[in-house]
CSV table of C-alpha atoms in Angstrom, one decimal:
chain,number,residue,atom,x,y,z
A,1,MET,CA,-75.8,95.7,-304.8
A,2,PRO,CA,-79.3,96.2,-304.7
A,3,ALA,CA,-80.8,98.6,-302.0
A,4,ALA,CA,-84.3,98.4,-300.3
A,5,LEU,CA,-86.2,101.0,-298.1
A,6,ILE,CA,-88.3,99.2,-295.7
A,7,LEU,CA,-90.8,101.8,-293.8
A,8,ILE,CA,-91.9,101.3,-290.3
A,9,ALA,CA,-94.2,102.8,-287.8
A,10,ASP,CA,-95.7,102.3,-284.7
A,11,GLY,CA,-98.0,99.5,-284.8
A,12,THR,CA,-96.1,98.0,-287.8
A,13,GLU,CA,-96.5,94.0,-287.9
A,14,GLU,CA,-93.0,93.0,-286.2
A,15,MET,CA,-92.8,89.8,-288.1
A,16,GLU,CA,-93.5,91.0,-291.6
A,17,PHE,CA,-91.2,93.8,-291.2
A,18,THR,CA,-88.4,91.7,-289.7
A,19,ILE,CA,-88.8,89.0,-292.2
A,20,ALA,CA,-88.4,91.2,-295.2
A,21,TYR,CA,-85.5,93.1,-293.7
A,22,ASP,CA,-83.5,89.9,-292.6
A,23,THR,CA,-84.6,87.9,-295.9
A,24,LEU,CA,-83.1,91.0,-297.9
A,25,VAL,CA,-80.0,91.3,-296.0
A,26,ARG,CA,-79.2,87.6,-296.3
A,27,ALA,CA,-79.5,88.1,-300.2
A,28,GLY,CA,-77.2,90.9,-299.9
A,29,VAL,CA,-79.5,93.7,-300.4
A,30,GLN,CA,-78.6,96.8,-298.7
A,31,CYS,CA,-81.7,97.6,-296.4
A,32,THR,CA,-82.4,100.9,-294.6
A,33,SER,CA,-85.4,100.9,-292.5
A,34,ALA,CA,-87.1,104.6,-292.2
A,35,TYR,CA,-89.6,105.4,-289.6
A,36,VAL,CA,-92.7,107.2,-290.4
A,37,ALA,CA,-94.2,109.4,-287.8
A,38,LEU,CA,-97.9,109.4,-286.9
A,39,ASP,CA,-98.1,113.0,-287.6
A,40,ALA,CA,-95.9,113.5,-290.9
A,41,ALA,CA,-96.7,117.2,-290.5
A,42,SER,CA,-94.6,117.4,-287.5
A,43,ALA,CA,-91.0,118.9,-287.9
A,44,THR,CA,-88.6,116.4,-289.2
A,45,PRO,CA,-86.4,114.7,-286.3
A,46,THR,CA,-83.4,113.6,-286.9
A,47,ALA,CA,-82.5,110.6,-284.5
A,48,PRO,CA,-84.5,107.7,-284.9
A,49,SER,CA,-87.5,107.0,-282.3
A,50,VAL,CA,-88.2,103.4,-281.3
A,51,ALA,CA,-91.1,101.8,-283.3
A,52,ARG,CA,-93.4,99.8,-281.0
A,53,GLY,CA,-94.7,97.0,-283.3
A,54,SER,CA,-98.3,95.7,-283.1
A,55,ARG,CA,-97.5,93.0,-280.8
A,56,GLY,CA,-95.1,94.9,-278.5
A,57,VAL,CA,-91.4,94.2,-280.0
A,58,ASN,CA,-89.7,97.4,-280.0
A,59,ILE,CA,-87.2,98.2,-283.3
A,60,LEU,CA,-84.9,100.8,-283.5
A,61,PRO,CA,-85.3,102.0,-287.2
A,62,ASP,CA,-82.3,103.0,-289.2
A,63,THR,CA,-83.5,106.7,-290.0
A,64,TYR,CA,-86.4,108.7,-290.3
A,65,LEU,CA,-88.0,108.9,-293.5
A,66,SER,CA,-86.9,111.8,-295.3
A,67,PRO,CA,-88.4,112.8,-298.7
A,68,GLN,CA,-85.2,114.3,-299.7
A,69,ALA,CA,-82.8,111.6,-298.9
A,70,HIS,CA,-85.1,108.6,-299.6
A,71,THR,CA,-85.4,108.9,-303.8
A,72,PRO,CA,-86.1,106.1,-306.1
A,73,ASP,CA,-82.7,106.7,-307.4
A,74,LYS,CA,-81.0,105.3,-304.6
A,75,PHE,CA,-82.9,102.1,-304.0
A,76,ASP,CA,-84.3,99.2,-306.2
A,77,LEU,CA,-87.3,98.3,-303.8
A,78,LEU,CA,-89.7,100.1,-301.1
A,79,VAL,CA,-91.4,97.8,-298.6
A,80,VAL,CA,-94.8,98.7,-296.8
A,81,PRO,CA,-95.5,96.5,-294.1
A,82,GLY,CA,-99.0,95.6,-292.3
A,83,GLY,CA,-100.0,95.7,-288.7
A,84,ALA,CA,-103.6,97.6,-288.7
A,85,GLN,CA,-102.1,100.7,-286.8
A,86,GLY,CA,-99.0,100.8,-288.6
A,87,ALA,CA,-100.7,100.5,-292.0
A,88,GLU,CA,-102.8,103.1,-291.3
A,89,THR,CA,-100.1,105.7,-290.4
A,90,LEU,CA,-98.2,104.2,-293.7
A,91,SER,CA,-100.8,104.3,-295.7
A,92,GLN,CA,-102.4,107.8,-294.8
A,93,SER,CA,-98.9,109.2,-295.0
A,94,SER,CA,-98.8,111.9,-298.2
A,95,PRO,CA,-94.8,111.4,-298.3
A,96,VAL,CA,-95.2,107.6,-298.2
A,97,GLN,CA,-98.0,107.8,-301.2
A,98,HIS,CA,-95.9,110.0,-303.0
A,99,LEU,CA,-92.9,107.6,-302.5
A,100,VAL,CA,-95.1,104.7,-303.8
A,101,ARG,CA,-96.1,106.4,-306.9
A,102,GLU,CA,-92.4,108.1,-307.7
A,103,PHE,CA,-90.8,104.2,-307.2
A,104,LEU,CA,-93.4,102.9,-309.7
A,105,SER,CA,-93.1,105.7,-312.1
A,106,SER,CA,-89.1,105.1,-311.8
A,107,GLY,CA,-89.5,101.3,-312.6
A,108,LYS,CA,-88.6,100.3,-309.1
A,109,TYR,CA,-90.2,97.6,-307.4
A,110,VAL,CA,-92.8,98.4,-304.4
A,111,GLY,CA,-93.7,95.4,-302.0
A,112,MET,CA,-97.0,95.7,-299.8
A,113,ILE,CA,-97.8,93.0,-297.4
A,114,CYS,CA,-101.1,92.6,-295.2
A,115,ALA,CA,-102.8,95.8,-294.3
A,116,GLY,CA,-99.8,97.5,-296.0
A,117,SER,CA,-101.7,97.1,-299.4
A,118,LEU,CA,-103.9,100.0,-298.3
A,119,ALA,CA,-101.3,102.1,-299.4
A,120,ALA,CA,-101.9,101.0,-303.2
A,121,LEU,CA,-105.6,102.5,-302.8
A,122,THR,CA,-104.3,105.9,-301.0
A,123,ALA,CA,-101.6,106.3,-303.6
A,124,GLY,CA,-104.2,106.1,-306.1
A,125,LEU,CA,-102.5,103.2,-308.2
A,126,PRO,CA,-104.3,102.0,-311.3
A,127,ASN,CA,-106.7,99.0,-311.3
A,128,GLN,CA,-104.5,95.9,-311.0
A,129,PRO,CA,-104.1,92.4,-309.5
A,130,LEU,CA,-103.6,92.7,-305.7
A,131,THR,CA,-104.0,90.9,-302.6
A,132,SER,CA,-104.0,91.8,-299.0
A,133,HIS,CA,-104.9,90.9,-295.5
A,134,PRO,CA,-108.7,89.6,-295.4
A,135,SER,CA,-109.6,92.5,-292.9
A,136,VAL,CA,-109.1,95.1,-295.5
A,137,LYS,CA,-110.3,93.2,-298.7
A,138,SER,CA,-113.2,95.3,-298.7
A,139,GLN,CA,-111.6,98.3,-298.8
A,140,LEU,CA,-109.6,97.2,-302.0
A,141,GLU,CA,-111.7,94.8,-304.0
A,142,LYS,CA,-113.6,97.5,-305.9
A,143,ALA,CA,-110.4,99.5,-306.6
A,144,PHE,CA,-108.5,96.3,-307.9
A,145,VAL,CA,-108.5,92.9,-309.3
A,146,TYR,CA,-108.5,91.2,-305.7
A,147,SER,CA,-106.5,87.8,-305.4
A,148,GLU,CA,-106.2,85.4,-302.9
A,149,GLN,CA,-103.0,84.2,-303.8
A,150,PRO,CA,-100.1,84.2,-301.2
A,151,VAL,CA,-98.0,86.6,-303.5
A,152,VAL,CA,-99.2,88.6,-306.2
A,153,VAL,CA,-96.8,90.2,-308.8
A,154,SER,CA,-98.4,93.0,-311.1
A,155,GLY,CA,-95.6,94.6,-313.1
A,156,LYS,CA,-93.6,96.2,-310.4
A,157,LEU,CA,-96.2,95.9,-307.5
A,158,VAL,CA,-95.7,92.9,-305.5
A,159,THR,CA,-98.4,92.4,-302.8
A,160,SER,CA,-98.8,89.6,-300.1
A,161,ARG,CA,-101.3,88.7,-297.2
A,162,GLY,CA,-100.2,88.4,-293.7
A,163,PRO,CA,-97.5,87.2,-291.4
A,164,GLY,CA,-97.8,83.5,-292.8
A,165,THR,CA,-97.1,84.7,-296.3
A,166,ALA,CA,-94.1,86.9,-295.2
A,167,PHE,CA,-91.5,84.2,-296.2
A,168,PRO,CA,-92.8,83.7,-299.9
A,169,PHE,CA,-93.1,87.7,-300.0
A,170,ALA,CA,-89.6,88.2,-298.9
A,171,LEU,CA,-88.2,85.4,-300.9
A,172,THR,CA,-90.3,86.6,-304.3
A,173,LEU,CA,-88.8,89.9,-303.7
A,174,VAL,CA,-85.3,88.4,-303.4
A,175,GLU,CA,-86.0,86.5,-306.6
A,176,LEU,CA,-87.1,89.5,-308.4
A,177,LEU,CA,-84.0,91.6,-307.3
A,178,CYS,CA,-81.4,88.9,-307.2
A,179,GLY,CA,-82.6,86.1,-309.3
A,180,LYS,CA,-84.0,82.5,-308.9
A,181,GLU,CA,-80.4,80.9,-307.8
A,182,LYS,CA,-80.1,83.7,-305.1
A,183,ARG,CA,-83.6,82.9,-303.9
A,184,ALA,CA,-82.7,79.3,-303.5
A,185,GLU,CA,-79.5,80.0,-301.8
A,186,VAL,CA,-81.1,82.2,-299.2
A,187,ALA,CA,-84.0,80.0,-298.6
A,188,ARG,CA,-81.7,76.4,-298.0
A,189,PRO,CA,-80.3,77.2,-294.8
A,190,MET,CA,-83.4,78.9,-293.3
A,191,ILE,CA,-84.5,75.2,-293.3
A,192,PHE,CA,-88.1,75.5,-293.9
A,193,PRO,CA,-90.1,72.3,-293.5
A,194,PRO,CA,-90.2,70.1,-296.7
A,195,GLY,CA,-92.6,71.2,-299.3
A,196,THR,CA,-93.2,74.7,-298.2
A,197,PHE,CA,-91.8,77.8,-299.8
A,198,GLU,CA,-89.1,77.0,-301.7
B,1,MET,CA,-102.4,84.0,-268.4
B,2,PRO,CA,-99.2,82.1,-269.1
B,3,ALA,CA,-96.0,83.9,-269.2
B,4,ALA,CA,-92.8,83.6,-271.4
B,5,LEU,CA,-89.2,84.6,-270.9
B,6,ILE,CA,-87.6,85.3,-274.4
B,7,LEU,CA,-84.0,85.8,-274.4
B,8,ILE,CA,-82.0,87.9,-276.6
B,9,ALA,CA,-78.3,89.0,-277.0
B,10,ASP,CA,-76.2,90.6,-279.8
B,11,GLY,CA,-76.2,88.4,-283.0
B,12,THR,CA,-79.7,87.0,-282.3
B,13,GLU,CA,-81.6,85.6,-285.4
B,14,GLU,CA,-84.3,88.7,-285.2
B,15,MET,CA,-86.7,86.5,-287.0
B,16,GLU,CA,-86.7,83.6,-284.7
B,17,PHE,CA,-87.1,86.1,-281.9
B,18,THR,CA,-89.8,88.1,-283.2
B,19,ILE,CA,-91.7,85.2,-284.5
B,20,ALA,CA,-91.9,83.6,-281.0
B,21,TYR,CA,-92.7,86.8,-279.1
B,22,ASP,CA,-95.2,88.1,-281.4
B,23,THR,CA,-96.9,84.7,-282.0
B,24,LEU,CA,-97.0,83.8,-278.1
B,25,VAL,CA,-98.5,87.5,-277.6
B,26,ARG,CA,-101.3,86.9,-280.1
B,27,ALA,CA,-102.1,83.8,-278.0
B,28,GLY,CA,-102.5,86.1,-275.1
B,29,VAL,CA,-99.1,84.9,-273.3
B,30,GLN,CA,-97.5,87.7,-271.3
B,31,CYS,CA,-94.0,88.0,-273.0
B,32,THR,CA,-90.8,89.5,-271.2
B,33,SER,CA,-87.5,89.5,-273.7
B,34,ALA,CA,-84.4,89.7,-271.5
B,35,TYR,CA,-81.2,90.8,-273.0
B,36,VAL,CA,-77.8,88.8,-272.0
B,37,ALA,CA,-74.9,90.8,-272.2
B,38,LEU,CA,-71.5,89.1,-273.9
B,39,ASP,CA,-69.7,89.4,-270.8
B,40,ALA,CA,-72.3,88.3,-268.0
B,41,ALA,CA,-69.5,88.8,-265.4
B,42,SER,CA,-70.0,92.7,-265.9
B,43,ALA,CA,-72.0,94.7,-263.5
B,44,THR,CA,-75.6,94.1,-263.9
B,45,PRO,CA,-76.9,97.1,-266.1
B,46,THR,CA,-80.4,98.5,-265.1
B,47,ALA,CA,-81.4,100.1,-268.6
B,48,PRO,CA,-81.9,97.8,-271.4
B,49,SER,CA,-79.5,98.0,-274.3
B,50,VAL,CA,-80.2,97.6,-278.0
B,51,ALA,CA,-79.6,94.3,-279.3
B,52,ARG,CA,-78.3,94.1,-282.8
B,53,GLY,CA,-79.7,91.3,-284.6
B,54,SER,CA,-78.0,88.8,-287.0
B,55,ARG,CA,-78.9,90.8,-289.9
B,56,GLY,CA,-78.7,94.2,-288.5
B,57,VAL,CA,-82.5,94.8,-287.4
B,58,ASN,CA,-81.9,96.5,-283.8
B,59,ILE,CA,-84.5,95.6,-281.1
B,60,LEU,CA,-84.6,97.3,-277.8
B,61,PRO,CA,-85.6,94.4,-275.3
B,62,ASP,CA,-88.1,94.8,-272.4
B,63,THR,CA,-85.3,94.2,-269.6
B,64,TYR,CA,-81.9,92.8,-268.8
B,65,LEU,CA,-81.7,89.1,-267.5
B,66,SER,CA,-81.7,89.3,-263.7
B,67,PRO,CA,-81.1,85.7,-262.2
B,68,GLN,CA,-83.0,87.5,-259.1
B,69,ALA,CA,-86.1,88.5,-260.9
B,70,HIS,CA,-86.5,85.8,-263.6
B,71,THR,CA,-87.0,82.6,-261.8
B,72,PRO,CA,-89.2,79.8,-263.1
B,73,ASP,CA,-91.9,80.4,-260.5
B,74,LYS,CA,-92.9,83.5,-262.5
B,75,PHE,CA,-92.8,82.0,-266.0
B,76,ASP,CA,-94.4,79.1,-268.0
B,77,LEU,CA,-92.0,79.0,-270.8
B,78,LEU,CA,-88.2,79.9,-271.5
B,79,VAL,CA,-87.2,80.7,-275.1
B,80,VAL,CA,-83.7,80.7,-276.5
B,81,PRO,CA,-83.5,81.8,-280.1
B,82,GLY,CA,-80.7,81.2,-282.5
B,83,GLY,CA,-78.5,83.3,-284.8
B,84,ALA,CA,-74.8,81.9,-284.7
B,85,GLN,CA,-73.2,84.9,-282.6
B,86,GLY,CA,-76.1,85.4,-280.3
B,87,ALA,CA,-76.8,81.8,-279.5
B,88,GLU,CA,-72.9,81.5,-278.5
B,89,THR,CA,-73.5,84.1,-276.0
B,90,LEU,CA,-76.6,82.7,-274.6
B,91,SER,CA,-75.5,79.2,-274.4
B,92,GLN,CA,-72.1,80.1,-273.0
B,93,SER,CA,-73.9,82.4,-270.4
B,94,SER,CA,-73.8,80.5,-266.8
B,95,PRO,CA,-77.0,82.3,-265.8
B,96,VAL,CA,-78.7,80.7,-269.1
B,97,GLN,CA,-77.3,77.5,-268.4
B,98,HIS,CA,-78.6,77.5,-264.5
B,99,LEU,CA,-82.1,79.0,-265.8
B,100,VAL,CA,-82.5,76.0,-268.5
B,101,ARG,CA,-81.7,73.6,-265.9
B,102,GLU,CA,-84.4,75.5,-263.2
B,103,PHE,CA,-87.1,75.9,-265.6
B,104,LEU,CA,-87.0,72.1,-266.6
B,105,SER,CA,-86.6,70.9,-262.9
B,106,SER,CA,-89.5,72.9,-262.2
B,107,GLY,CA,-91.8,71.3,-264.8
B,108,LYS,CA,-91.7,74.5,-267.2
B,109,TYR,CA,-91.3,74.5,-270.9
B,110,VAL,CA,-88.2,75.5,-272.7
B,111,GLY,CA,-87.9,76.3,-276.1
B,112,MET,CA,-84.9,76.2,-278.2
B,113,ILE,CA,-84.5,77.1,-282.1
B,114,CYS,CA,-81.5,76.9,-284.6
B,115,ALA,CA,-78.0,77.2,-282.9
B,116,GLY,CA,-80.0,77.9,-279.7
B,117,SER,CA,-80.1,74.3,-279.2
B,118,LEU,CA,-76.4,74.6,-278.1
B,119,ALA,CA,-77.9,75.6,-274.8
B,120,ALA,CA,-79.2,71.8,-274.4
B,121,LEU,CA,-75.4,70.9,-274.4
B,122,THR,CA,-74.0,73.5,-272.3
B,123,ALA,CA,-76.6,73.2,-269.6
B,124,GLY,CA,-75.7,69.6,-269.4
B,125,LEU,CA,-79.3,68.3,-270.1
B,126,PRO,CA,-79.6,64.5,-270.1
B,127,ASN,CA,-79.8,62.7,-273.6
B,128,GLN,CA,-82.9,63.0,-275.2
B,129,PRO,CA,-84.6,63.5,-278.7
B,130,LEU,CA,-83.6,67.2,-280.1
B,131,THR,CA,-83.0,69.1,-283.2
B,132,SER,CA,-81.1,72.3,-284.3
B,133,HIS,CA,-79.6,74.2,-287.2
B,134,PRO,CA,-77.8,71.8,-289.3
B,135,SER,CA,-74.6,74.1,-288.7
B,136,VAL,CA,-74.4,72.9,-285.1
B,137,LYS,CA,-75.6,69.4,-285.7
B,138,SER,CA,-71.9,67.8,-285.2
B,139,GLN,CA,-71.8,69.4,-281.8
B,140,LEU,CA,-74.9,67.8,-280.7
B,141,GLU,CA,-75.2,64.7,-282.1
B,142,LYS,CA,-73.1,62.8,-279.7
B,143,ALA,CA,-75.0,63.8,-276.7
B,144,PHE,CA,-78.4,63.7,-277.9
B,145,VAL,CA,-81.0,61.5,-280.1
B,146,TYR,CA,-80.7,64.0,-283.2
B,147,SER,CA,-83.8,64.5,-285.1
B,148,GLU,CA,-84.3,66.2,-288.6
B,149,GLN,CA,-88.1,67.2,-287.6
B,150,PRO,CA,-89.0,70.8,-288.0
B,151,VAL,CA,-90.0,70.7,-284.1
B,152,VAL,CA,-89.2,68.1,-281.7
B,153,VAL,CA,-91.1,67.9,-278.3
B,154,SER,CA,-89.1,65.8,-275.6
B,155,GLY,CA,-91.1,66.3,-272.4
B,156,LYS,CA,-90.8,69.9,-271.6
B,157,LEU,CA,-88.0,70.6,-273.8
B,158,VAL,CA,-89.2,71.9,-277.4
B,159,THR,CA,-86.4,72.2,-280.1
B,160,SER,CA,-86.5,73.4,-283.8
B,161,ARG,CA,-84.4,74.2,-286.7
B,162,GLY,CA,-84.1,77.7,-288.2
B,163,PRO,CA,-86.0,80.6,-289.4
B,164,GLY,CA,-88.1,78.5,-291.6
B,165,THR,CA,-89.3,76.4,-288.9
B,166,ALA,CA,-90.0,79.4,-286.4
B,167,PHE,CA,-93.6,79.5,-287.1
B,168,PRO,CA,-94.6,75.8,-286.4
B,169,PHE,CA,-92.1,76.3,-283.3
B,170,ALA,CA,-93.9,79.1,-281.9
B,171,LEU,CA,-97.4,77.5,-282.6
B,172,THR,CA,-96.3,74.3,-281.1
B,173,LEU,CA,-95.5,76.3,-277.8
B,174,VAL,CA,-98.7,78.3,-278.1
B,175,GLU,CA,-100.4,74.5,-278.4
B,176,LEU,CA,-98.3,73.6,-275.3
B,177,LEU,CA,-99.1,76.4,-273.3
B,178,CYS,CA,-102.6,77.4,-274.5
B,179,GLY,CA,-104.3,74.3,-276.1
B,180,LYS,CA,-104.9,73.2,-279.7
B,181,GLU,CA,-108.0,75.5,-280.3
B,182,LYS,CA,-106.0,78.7,-279.3
B,183,ARG,CA,-103.1,77.3,-281.7
B,184,ALA,CA,-105.8,77.3,-284.6
B,185,GLU,CA,-107.3,80.7,-283.4
B,186,VAL,CA,-103.9,82.1,-283.7
B,187,ALA,CA,-102.6,80.5,-286.8
B,188,ARG,CA,-106.0,81.4,-288.7
B,189,PRO,CA,-105.5,85.3,-289.1
B,190,MET,CA,-101.9,85.1,-290.0
B,191,ILE,CA,-103.0,83.7,-293.5
B,192,PHE,CA,-100.4,80.8,-294.0
B,193,PRO,CA,-100.7,79.5,-297.7
B,194,PRO,CA,-103.0,76.3,-297.8
B,195,GLY,CA,-101.2,73.4,-296.5
B,196,THR,CA,-98.6,75.1,-294.6
B,197,PHE,CA,-98.1,75.1,-290.5
B,198,GLU,CA,-101.7,74.8,-289.3
C-alpha cells in the first residue's frame, strides 16, 4: 500500500489539505498528516496541536513532523498544501526544505499546491516546469518555467494552482501512485459534474 | 453579515464539510460548525469533541449542536453534509430533523449534500425536486421528484450529489445568500480550471 506524508500548519488552506488527504485515502493510500510549527527551532512536542486552517476550520493532525520518523524510505509521496500563512510556515521551515530535497533525490513524489509551490523555491529545486497560485507567481517565474496549467507534472514534482484545482491535483497523485484505473475508480463515486476532472 | 450553521458528526464527509465552510467564510458568511453526537439522548456536553471524518481527517467543531442556542432566527442557512455514517447520525437525529423543518418554515435556506439529503426524508419534507448521492437514491426517489443535476434549488431547499459537486453546491449557497457578484468574486481566486463551476 503506498504511503503519503501530508504537511499541515496554522493557516493551511483546509480544502487543499482535506481534498488531498481524503482522495488519497479513497485510493487506498496510507496517509499521515504532520504538523509543522511556526517556530521549528522550538523543542519537538509529542502530542499534536490543532492546526487552525486559513478559513477557520480546525484540524487535528495525526502527528508532529519529525525529521527522524518521517523519512522518504517510509513514504511514496510528500504533499505541501497552500494557504498564504500556512505555506509561508511550511516553505520557510528548514526541515521541510530538507524533506522536499530528500524525497526527490530518493525518487519519491512531491506534490505542492497553491502557495505551497513556494517550497520549490526555498528548497532550491532546479529550474523546471511548475505552477502555483497566481498570488505567488512573481516569486517563482524567474526560477522556474512557469505554467498556468491546472496540474504540472515535472518528473517527480507535481504542482497545482488553488482550491479549484485540488481535485485534479489529488486525482493526478492517485494516478501516479496507483494507476489510471484506480483514478477512475476513485473519481466515479465522487460524482463530478459531467465533463469535469475525470 | 449572513450566518450559517454547518452540522458535523463522526463519519461526516470531510471534503463536503470543509468546502462548504471555507467557501462560505470566503464570501463573508459567519460560519458555526456544530457537532451532533451519535446518541442525541446523552447529556449535552459543553466542550466540542473531535469529529472523525469519513476518511480519517479529524476536525474540531466550533461547538456542540444546542437546540436552545442554534435557532433559525440567528442563522440564514443550515448545512447538512454527507458521508454515509455521518449522514446517518445527522438524519436520524430528532433535533436535526426539527431544525430542518424550523429553518424552512422560518424562510431560511437549508443545504443538503450527498447522503445528507436523507434528512429531507427523515424530517418529513413535502414532495419536491431534490438530488443526493446515487447510493441513497432508492430511499428518496419515491418521496421526492428525484433529479440528477449537480445542484437542485427547490424554494429554500438546496441539494447536491457528492464531493465532486461540493464546489458548485457551496458557490450556489454563496450566490443565494450574497448574490451573483459575490459568487464570482469568491470563485475567481480559487482558480477553477477553465470551463468548470464558475
